[in-house]
Short mmCIF file of C-alpha atoms in Angstrom, two decimals:
data_model
loop_
_atom_site.label_atom_id
_atom_site.label_comp_id
_atom_site.label_asym_id
_atom_site.label_seq_id
_atom_site.Cartn_x
_atom_site.Cartn_y
_atom_site.Cartn_z
CA MET A 1 50.96 16.37 51.27
CA ARG A 2 53.84 14.74 48.90
CA GLY A 3 57.56 15.85 48.56
CA THR A 4 58.59 15.02 44.68
CA THR A 5 60.29 11.82 43.91
CA MET A 6 63.74 10.65 43.29
CA ARG A 7 62.61 10.04 39.88
CA ARG A 8 64.15 12.14 37.14
CA GLY A 9 62.21 12.40 33.70
CA SER A 10 63.57 13.72 30.89
CA LEU A 11 59.66 14.57 28.52
CA VAL A 12 59.44 17.88 27.49
CA ALA A 13 57.10 19.53 26.82
CA ALA A 14 56.04 22.32 23.59
CA VAL A 15 52.00 22.34 23.00
CA ALA A 16 51.23 25.51 21.43
CA ILE A 17 48.32 27.53 23.69
CA GLY A 18 46.01 30.12 21.81
CA SER A 19 46.26 33.37 23.31
CA VAL A 20 43.45 33.76 25.92
CA ALA A 21 42.06 36.82 28.07
CA LEU A 22 39.68 36.72 30.82
CA LEU A 23 36.50 38.98 29.84
CA SER A 24 34.26 39.53 33.46
CA ALA A 25 31.12 37.11 32.94
CA CYS A 26 27.91 35.57 35.47
CA GLY A 27 28.97 32.42 37.12
CA THR A 28 27.79 30.71 40.32
CA SER A 29 30.33 30.56 43.28
CA ALA A 30 30.62 28.07 46.50
CA GLY A 31 30.57 27.58 49.89
CA GLY A 32 29.39 30.80 51.21
CA GLY A 33 32.84 32.34 50.44
CA SER A 34 33.45 35.24 47.26
CA ALA A 35 34.05 33.49 44.49
CA ALA A 36 34.75 35.03 40.90
CA PRO A 37 32.47 34.71 38.23
CA GLU A 38 32.88 32.01 35.59
CA ALA A 39 35.17 32.99 32.24
CA THR A 40 32.82 32.70 29.47
CA LYS A 41 35.51 34.45 26.87
CA LEU A 42 39.47 34.07 26.11
CA GLY A 43 41.71 36.93 24.87
CA ASP A 44 45.22 38.29 24.93
CA MET A 45 47.80 37.08 27.48
CA GLU A 46 49.77 38.56 30.45
CA SER A 47 52.77 38.47 30.75
CA SER A 48 53.96 36.65 33.73
CA VAL A 49 52.05 33.97 35.73
CA SER A 50 51.75 33.24 39.63
CA ILE A 51 52.43 29.33 40.36
CA LEU A 52 51.93 27.49 43.81
CA ALA A 53 52.24 23.78 43.72
CA TRP A 54 53.86 20.43 45.32
CA PRO A 55 57.80 20.01 45.00
CA GLY A 56 58.23 18.37 41.04
CA TYR A 57 54.74 20.16 39.52
CA VAL A 58 57.01 22.95 38.30
CA GLU A 59 59.79 22.59 36.80
CA ASP A 60 61.85 24.96 34.38
CA GLY A 61 65.52 23.19 34.44
CA SER A 62 66.93 24.82 37.74
CA ASN A 63 67.01 21.87 39.65
CA ASP A 64 67.45 18.75 37.01
CA PRO A 65 68.68 20.60 33.31
CA THR A 66 66.91 17.30 31.41
CA VAL A 67 63.26 18.07 33.19
CA ASP A 68 61.83 21.22 31.94
CA TRP A 69 58.62 21.53 30.80
CA VAL A 70 58.82 25.28 32.12
CA THR A 71 60.62 27.18 29.54
CA PRO A 72 58.28 25.81 26.18
CA PHE A 73 54.77 27.10 27.93
CA GLU A 74 56.86 30.17 28.68
CA LYS A 75 58.04 30.75 24.39
CA ASP A 76 54.66 29.35 23.60
CA THR A 77 52.86 31.86 24.95
CA GLY A 78 54.57 34.56 26.57
CA CYS A 79 53.95 34.16 30.18
CA LYS A 80 56.15 34.30 32.87
CA VAL A 81 56.54 31.72 35.48
CA VAL A 82 57.29 32.36 38.80
CA SER A 83 56.84 29.38 41.20
CA LYS A 84 56.25 28.64 44.71
CA SER A 85 56.17 25.32 46.22
CA TYR A 86 54.44 23.98 49.76
CA GLY A 87 54.74 21.45 52.18
CA THR A 88 51.61 20.84 52.92
CA SER A 89 48.49 21.13 51.52
CA ASP A 90 47.70 23.43 54.98
CA GLU A 91 50.02 25.81 54.25
CA ALA A 92 49.02 25.55 50.57
CA VAL A 93 46.00 27.11 52.11
CA ASN A 94 47.20 29.96 53.76
CA LEU A 95 49.20 31.00 51.52
CA MET A 96 46.42 31.35 48.63
CA LYS A 97 45.11 33.94 51.18
CA THR A 98 47.54 36.10 50.69
CA GLY A 99 46.31 36.83 47.10
CA ASP A 100 49.97 36.49 45.72
CA TYR A 101 49.20 33.55 43.40
CA ASP A 102 47.11 33.31 40.31
CA VAL A 103 46.87 29.33 40.10
CA VAL A 104 47.71 26.57 42.48
CA ALA A 105 47.83 22.48 41.97
CA ALA A 106 45.57 21.68 45.78
CA SER A 107 44.65 18.32 46.85
CA GLY A 108 41.54 17.27 47.94
CA ASP A 109 42.06 18.02 51.52
CA ALA A 110 42.23 21.56 50.29
CA THR A 111 40.15 22.20 47.74
CA LEU A 112 36.90 22.54 49.65
CA ARG A 113 38.57 24.62 51.86
CA LEU A 114 39.54 27.04 49.08
CA ILE A 115 36.74 27.21 47.56
CA ALA A 116 35.06 27.73 50.65
CA ALA A 117 36.79 30.28 51.34
CA GLY A 118 35.79 32.47 47.62
CA ASP A 119 39.90 32.07 46.71
CA VAL A 120 39.80 29.54 43.70
CA ALA A 121 37.16 30.65 40.74
CA PRO A 122 34.98 28.21 38.95
CA VAL A 123 36.58 27.38 36.02
CA ASN A 124 35.19 27.35 32.51
CA THR A 125 36.45 23.79 31.26
CA ASP A 126 34.76 24.60 27.63
CA LEU A 127 38.02 27.03 27.51
CA ILE A 128 39.89 24.54 28.54
CA PRO A 129 40.75 22.21 25.27
CA ASN A 130 43.00 19.60 26.81
CA TYR A 131 39.79 19.22 29.42
CA ALA A 132 38.10 16.55 27.01
CA GLY A 133 41.29 14.15 27.45
CA VAL A 134 40.96 14.74 31.33
CA TYR A 135 39.86 10.60 32.58
CA ASP A 136 36.08 10.80 33.10
CA PHE A 137 36.29 8.99 36.11
CA LEU A 138 38.65 11.86 37.62
CA LYS A 139 35.54 14.66 36.58
CA ASN A 140 33.20 16.55 38.29
CA GLN A 141 34.09 14.66 42.27
CA ALA A 142 33.27 16.17 45.58
CA TRP A 143 36.74 18.18 45.79
CA ASN A 144 36.69 19.71 42.31
CA SER A 145 33.85 20.75 42.09
CA VAL A 146 30.59 21.60 43.95
CA ASP A 147 26.91 22.04 42.53
CA GLY A 148 27.79 20.74 39.25
CA GLN A 149 30.16 23.55 38.58
CA SER A 150 34.04 22.43 38.27
CA TYR A 151 36.69 24.71 40.41
CA GLY A 152 40.04 23.34 37.88
CA VAL A 153 41.28 20.84 35.71
CA PRO A 154 42.97 17.06 36.79
CA HIS A 155 46.41 16.52 37.66
CA GLY A 156 47.43 13.07 38.33
CA TYR A 157 46.32 10.80 41.05
CA GLY A 158 47.26 7.81 43.36
CA ALA A 159 46.12 5.79 45.87
CA ASN A 160 47.66 5.34 49.20
CA LEU A 161 48.71 1.98 49.10
CA LEU A 162 49.99 -0.59 52.17
CA LEU A 163 53.69 -1.10 51.61
CA TYR A 164 54.89 -4.11 53.68
CA ASN A 165 58.71 -6.67 54.13
CA THR A 166 58.03 -9.49 52.64
CA ASP A 167 60.75 -11.42 55.08
CA SER A 168 58.82 -10.09 58.22
CA VAL A 169 55.29 -10.21 57.07
CA THR A 170 54.18 -13.25 55.80
CA PRO A 171 52.01 -15.01 54.78
CA ALA A 172 51.47 -11.46 51.47
CA PRO A 173 48.65 -9.06 53.12
CA THR A 174 45.38 -8.81 51.88
CA SER A 175 43.86 -6.38 54.12
CA TRP A 176 44.38 -3.45 55.88
CA ASP A 177 43.75 -5.44 59.41
CA VAL A 178 48.44 -5.96 59.78
CA VAL A 179 48.23 -2.21 60.91
CA PHE A 180 45.00 -1.78 62.50
CA ASP A 181 43.11 -5.22 64.54
CA LYS A 182 47.04 -7.28 63.76
CA ALA A 183 48.98 -4.48 64.50
CA GLY A 184 50.33 -5.74 67.81
CA ASP A 185 52.44 -8.82 65.57
CA PHE A 186 54.50 -6.28 64.21
CA THR A 187 54.48 -3.43 67.82
CA GLY A 188 56.98 -0.69 66.80
CA LYS A 189 58.00 -1.23 63.26
CA VAL A 190 54.44 0.47 62.01
CA THR A 191 53.85 3.55 59.99
CA ALA A 192 51.49 5.80 59.45
CA TYR A 193 50.91 8.51 56.94
CA ASP A 194 51.70 11.78 59.50
CA SER A 195 48.07 14.07 58.53
CA PRO A 196 44.51 14.57 59.93
CA ILE A 197 43.25 13.02 56.83
CA TYR A 198 44.49 9.42 57.37
CA ILE A 199 41.96 9.30 59.85
CA ALA A 200 40.20 8.34 56.67
CA ASP A 201 41.97 5.30 56.08
CA ALA A 202 41.09 4.13 59.83
CA ALA A 203 37.19 5.19 58.30
CA VAL A 204 37.58 3.36 55.28
CA TYR A 205 38.66 0.30 57.31
CA LEU A 206 35.69 0.28 59.62
CA MET A 207 33.70 -0.06 56.81
CA ALA A 208 34.68 -2.89 56.11
CA HIS A 209 34.68 -4.38 59.41
CA GLN A 210 31.63 -2.60 61.42
CA PRO A 211 29.52 -1.38 58.69
CA ASP A 212 26.46 -1.20 61.86
CA LEU A 213 28.83 1.77 62.29
CA GLY A 214 27.06 3.28 58.73
CA ILE A 215 30.23 4.90 56.98
CA LYS A 216 29.67 5.58 53.43
CA ASN A 217 32.25 8.04 52.83
CA PRO A 218 35.30 8.14 55.06
CA TYR A 219 35.61 12.13 54.72
CA ALA A 220 31.83 12.18 56.20
CA LEU A 221 31.82 10.78 59.40
CA ASP A 222 29.37 11.76 62.31
CA ASP A 223 30.27 12.13 66.19
CA LYS A 224 29.56 8.44 66.15
CA GLN A 225 31.70 7.05 63.03
CA PHE A 226 34.21 9.90 63.97
CA LYS A 227 35.22 8.41 67.64
CA ALA A 228 35.27 5.23 66.21
CA ALA A 229 38.14 6.51 63.79
CA VAL A 230 40.18 8.11 66.83
CA ASP A 231 39.33 5.38 68.89
CA LEU A 232 40.73 2.66 65.90
CA LEU A 233 43.66 5.41 66.18
CA LYS A 234 44.29 5.58 69.28
CA THR A 235 44.70 2.05 69.34
CA GLN A 236 47.31 1.59 66.53
CA ARG A 237 49.85 4.37 68.43
CA PRO A 238 51.16 2.78 70.93
CA HIS A 239 52.24 0.42 67.68
CA ILE A 240 53.45 2.92 65.56
CA SER A 241 57.56 2.89 64.43
CA GLU A 242 57.04 6.37 62.76
CA TYR A 243 54.85 8.94 61.49
CA TRP A 244 56.05 9.71 57.65
CA SER A 245 54.94 13.22 55.44
CA ASP A 246 58.59 12.77 54.39
CA TYR A 247 58.63 9.79 51.37
CA LEU A 248 63.06 10.03 52.09
CA LYS A 249 62.07 8.95 55.29
CA GLU A 250 60.41 6.58 54.58
CA ILE A 251 62.36 4.41 52.88
CA SER A 252 65.03 4.82 54.99
CA ALA A 253 63.66 3.42 57.43
CA PHE A 254 61.98 0.23 55.70
CA GLU A 255 65.36 -0.34 54.02
CA SER A 256 66.93 -0.92 57.64
CA GLY A 257 63.91 -2.54 58.91
CA ASP A 258 62.73 0.30 61.35
CA SER A 259 59.58 0.06 59.67
CA VAL A 260 58.31 -3.48 58.32
CA VAL A 261 54.64 -2.54 57.52
CA GLY A 262 52.83 0.27 56.75
CA THR A 263 51.18 2.67 54.24
CA THR A 264 52.58 4.13 51.84
CA TRP A 265 52.55 4.96 47.79
CA GLN A 266 53.69 3.23 44.57
CA VAL A 267 56.47 5.71 44.36
CA ILE A 268 58.11 4.37 47.22
CA GLN A 269 57.73 0.75 46.03
CA ASN A 270 59.68 1.39 43.21
CA THR A 271 62.16 3.09 44.09
CA LEU A 272 63.00 0.56 47.22
CA GLU A 273 62.51 -2.00 44.77
CA GLY A 274 65.06 -0.49 42.75
CA GLU A 275 67.78 -0.37 45.21
CA LYS A 276 66.40 -4.47 45.95
CA ALA A 277 65.00 -4.15 48.78
CA HIS A 278 62.29 -7.27 50.18
CA THR A 279 59.07 -5.02 50.34
CA ALA A 280 56.21 -4.87 47.86
CA VAL A 281 53.32 -3.19 47.50
CA VAL A 282 49.45 -4.16 47.84
CA LEU A 283 45.87 -2.56 46.99
CA PRO A 284 44.08 -4.22 49.99
CA SER A 285 40.65 -5.76 50.02
CA GLU A 286 39.18 -2.83 51.90
CA GLY A 287 39.96 -0.47 49.40
CA ALA A 288 42.37 2.90 50.18
CA THR A 289 42.46 6.35 50.49
CA GLY A 290 44.62 8.09 47.72
CA TRP A 291 45.00 11.77 46.13
CA SER A 292 43.76 12.93 43.02
CA ASP A 293 45.54 16.55 42.81
CA THR A 294 43.48 19.48 40.93
CA TRP A 295 45.02 22.72 39.09
CA MET A 296 42.69 25.42 40.70
CA ILE A 297 42.49 29.95 39.62
CA ALA A 298 42.95 32.16 42.11
CA SER A 299 39.61 34.29 42.08
CA LYS A 300 41.72 37.75 42.00
CA ALA A 301 43.65 36.22 39.99
CA LYS A 302 46.27 39.00 38.99
CA SER A 303 46.78 36.87 35.19
CA PRO A 304 44.03 34.92 34.61
CA ASN A 305 44.42 34.62 30.98
CA CYS A 306 47.81 32.99 31.49
CA ALA A 307 46.21 30.75 34.23
CA TYR A 308 43.70 29.22 31.52
CA ALA A 309 46.78 28.83 29.29
CA TRP A 310 48.48 26.74 31.98
CA LEU A 311 45.44 24.73 33.06
CA ASN A 312 45.71 23.88 29.02
CA TYR A 313 49.39 23.33 28.85
CA ILE A 314 49.85 21.31 32.28
CA ALA A 315 46.32 19.15 31.27
CA SER A 316 48.02 18.19 27.04
CA PRO A 317 50.03 14.66 26.78
CA LYS A 318 53.25 15.18 26.61
CA ALA A 319 53.37 17.88 29.56
CA ASN A 320 51.37 15.60 31.77
CA ALA A 321 53.09 12.63 31.30
CA ALA A 322 56.14 14.92 32.51
CA ALA A 323 55.04 16.51 35.16
CA THR A 324 53.04 13.21 36.72
CA ALA A 325 55.91 10.89 35.79
CA TYR A 326 58.73 12.79 37.14
CA PHE A 327 57.00 13.34 40.54
CA GLY A 328 55.53 9.27 40.36
CA GLU A 329 52.07 9.19 40.30
CA ALA A 330 49.24 8.23 37.30
CA PRO A 331 48.35 10.80 34.96
CA SER A 332 45.06 12.36 34.13
CA ASN A 333 45.08 12.42 30.30
CA GLN A 334 45.70 8.58 28.94
CA ALA A 335 47.33 10.04 25.82
CA ALA A 336 49.78 11.28 28.71
CA CYS A 337 51.01 6.90 28.43
CA ASP A 338 52.17 7.45 25.45
CA TYR A 339 55.37 9.91 26.10
CA ARG A 340 55.55 7.45 29.70
CA THR A 341 56.79 3.38 29.95
CA ASP A 342 55.95 3.18 33.10
CA CYS A 343 51.56 3.54 33.54
CA ALA A 344 50.93 -0.12 33.93
CA ALA A 345 52.66 0.61 37.40
CA TYR A 346 50.76 3.33 38.14
CA HIS A 347 47.33 0.94 37.03
CA ALA A 348 46.76 4.39 35.10
CA GLY A 349 43.26 5.06 32.98
CA ASP A 350 41.80 1.21 35.54
CA ALA A 351 38.77 2.44 35.82
CA ASP A 352 38.18 -0.67 38.07
CA TYR A 353 41.51 0.52 40.40
CA ALA A 354 40.19 3.38 40.68
CA SER A 355 37.00 3.20 42.01
CA LYS A 356 38.27 1.16 45.09
CA ILE A 357 40.26 4.62 46.16
CA TRP A 358 38.37 6.68 47.76
CA TYR A 359 40.25 10.34 46.72
CA TRP A 360 41.09 13.05 49.73
CA THR A 361 38.31 15.12 49.97
CA THR A 362 37.75 17.87 53.05
CA PRO A 363 36.06 17.02 55.21
CA ILE A 364 33.18 19.40 56.09
CA ALA A 365 29.76 20.30 58.37
CA LYS A 366 27.66 19.67 55.30
CA CYS A 367 27.81 15.69 55.01
CA VAL A 368 29.90 15.29 51.61
CA ASP A 369 27.93 11.53 51.73
CA GLY A 370 24.70 13.04 50.70
CA ARG A 371 23.18 13.29 54.09
CA THR A 372 21.31 15.89 55.43
CA ASP A 373 20.22 14.55 58.81
CA VAL A 374 23.71 14.40 60.43
CA THR A 375 25.96 17.69 61.14
CA CYS A 376 29.02 16.02 60.12
CA VAL A 377 32.82 16.09 61.82
CA ASP A 378 34.35 19.24 59.84
CA TYR A 379 38.29 19.76 58.94
CA SER A 380 38.93 22.20 62.35
CA GLN A 381 37.99 19.01 64.26
CA TRP A 382 40.18 16.36 62.27
CA THR A 383 43.15 18.65 63.18
CA GLN A 384 42.67 18.08 66.60
CA ALA A 385 41.63 14.52 67.43
CA TRP A 386 44.90 14.41 65.14
CA SER A 387 47.21 15.93 68.15
CA GLU A 388 45.57 14.20 70.46
CA ILE A 389 46.09 11.24 68.98
CA LYS A 390 50.06 11.25 68.55
CA GLY A 391 50.23 12.59 71.78
#
């Protein structure tokens, strides 16, 4: 769902990783898929590893000679990295069905789909030493585990914030009402994220402003709750200037004045601030949606040993710092902040701030809020509704 940022860092990671080899073992599968069993031992490496990831997550110096955390990994492990980037979570889900990839970096709107389809394997975090350094509030969450079984290693995270033009939007907003109930004040200059998962943003707003709906989790919506969120977005639609998925387009729209208020990422504000734009961001009182990406191993990985090595390496402080700084998000490892100067801007490690974020989680029929007396609206219906909302 996100493209690589314009930020460029020069951090290079070099962490030695012991040789690993995956042996067959008993384990758990989830979601009705046919996931491979969890590994219990690690040993020899294969010669290569195929990685599917968001742009900017697997940099080997070919895009920028000063940005390379892949080469040290290859030298340390002997695993030659072959990577492919994707543009949307739907694309990643489809590509993983081919069986061509050993590792995928997936956002929460894809992870449960991958688990349910049996396309990714349970991960034994005891075999990943650097997992211990990952923030506890990112571990064993609804988007990266099932029934207590981990399916990957957290990478980076961030909130979908409210961006506004400080000249046009006064007083400074503290609520999402400026893009929903008060969107008419900025008709034709409101922007929103272009994805079915944006329906959850409407649900977050309704949780605070229509508590009688009983929404407890914006990704667990029954028919009545889902209709309310969709209706809110249909009401918002006439005021939208554009739906964006390319961060460069949002930057351009705020620089030109075509957009003055809408959802954004911290890195976009950092860029606008660097260009002296009259903009600011806020985490509104209702909270916000956000992302926490997960490194996952394919259930039919041809190089599962190198895959485990990659998960351990990319979670190490230097590698995690380099990759998340380049992309523009908070790291998952507090020690990574020893190698970054901007952790404060991303509220890295701030558990209170993180608690206000509803991280993207794939909507499924089995309500992720724990309800068993109703069926929730699944992602396929979110996708259909999003097409109707946009018109």
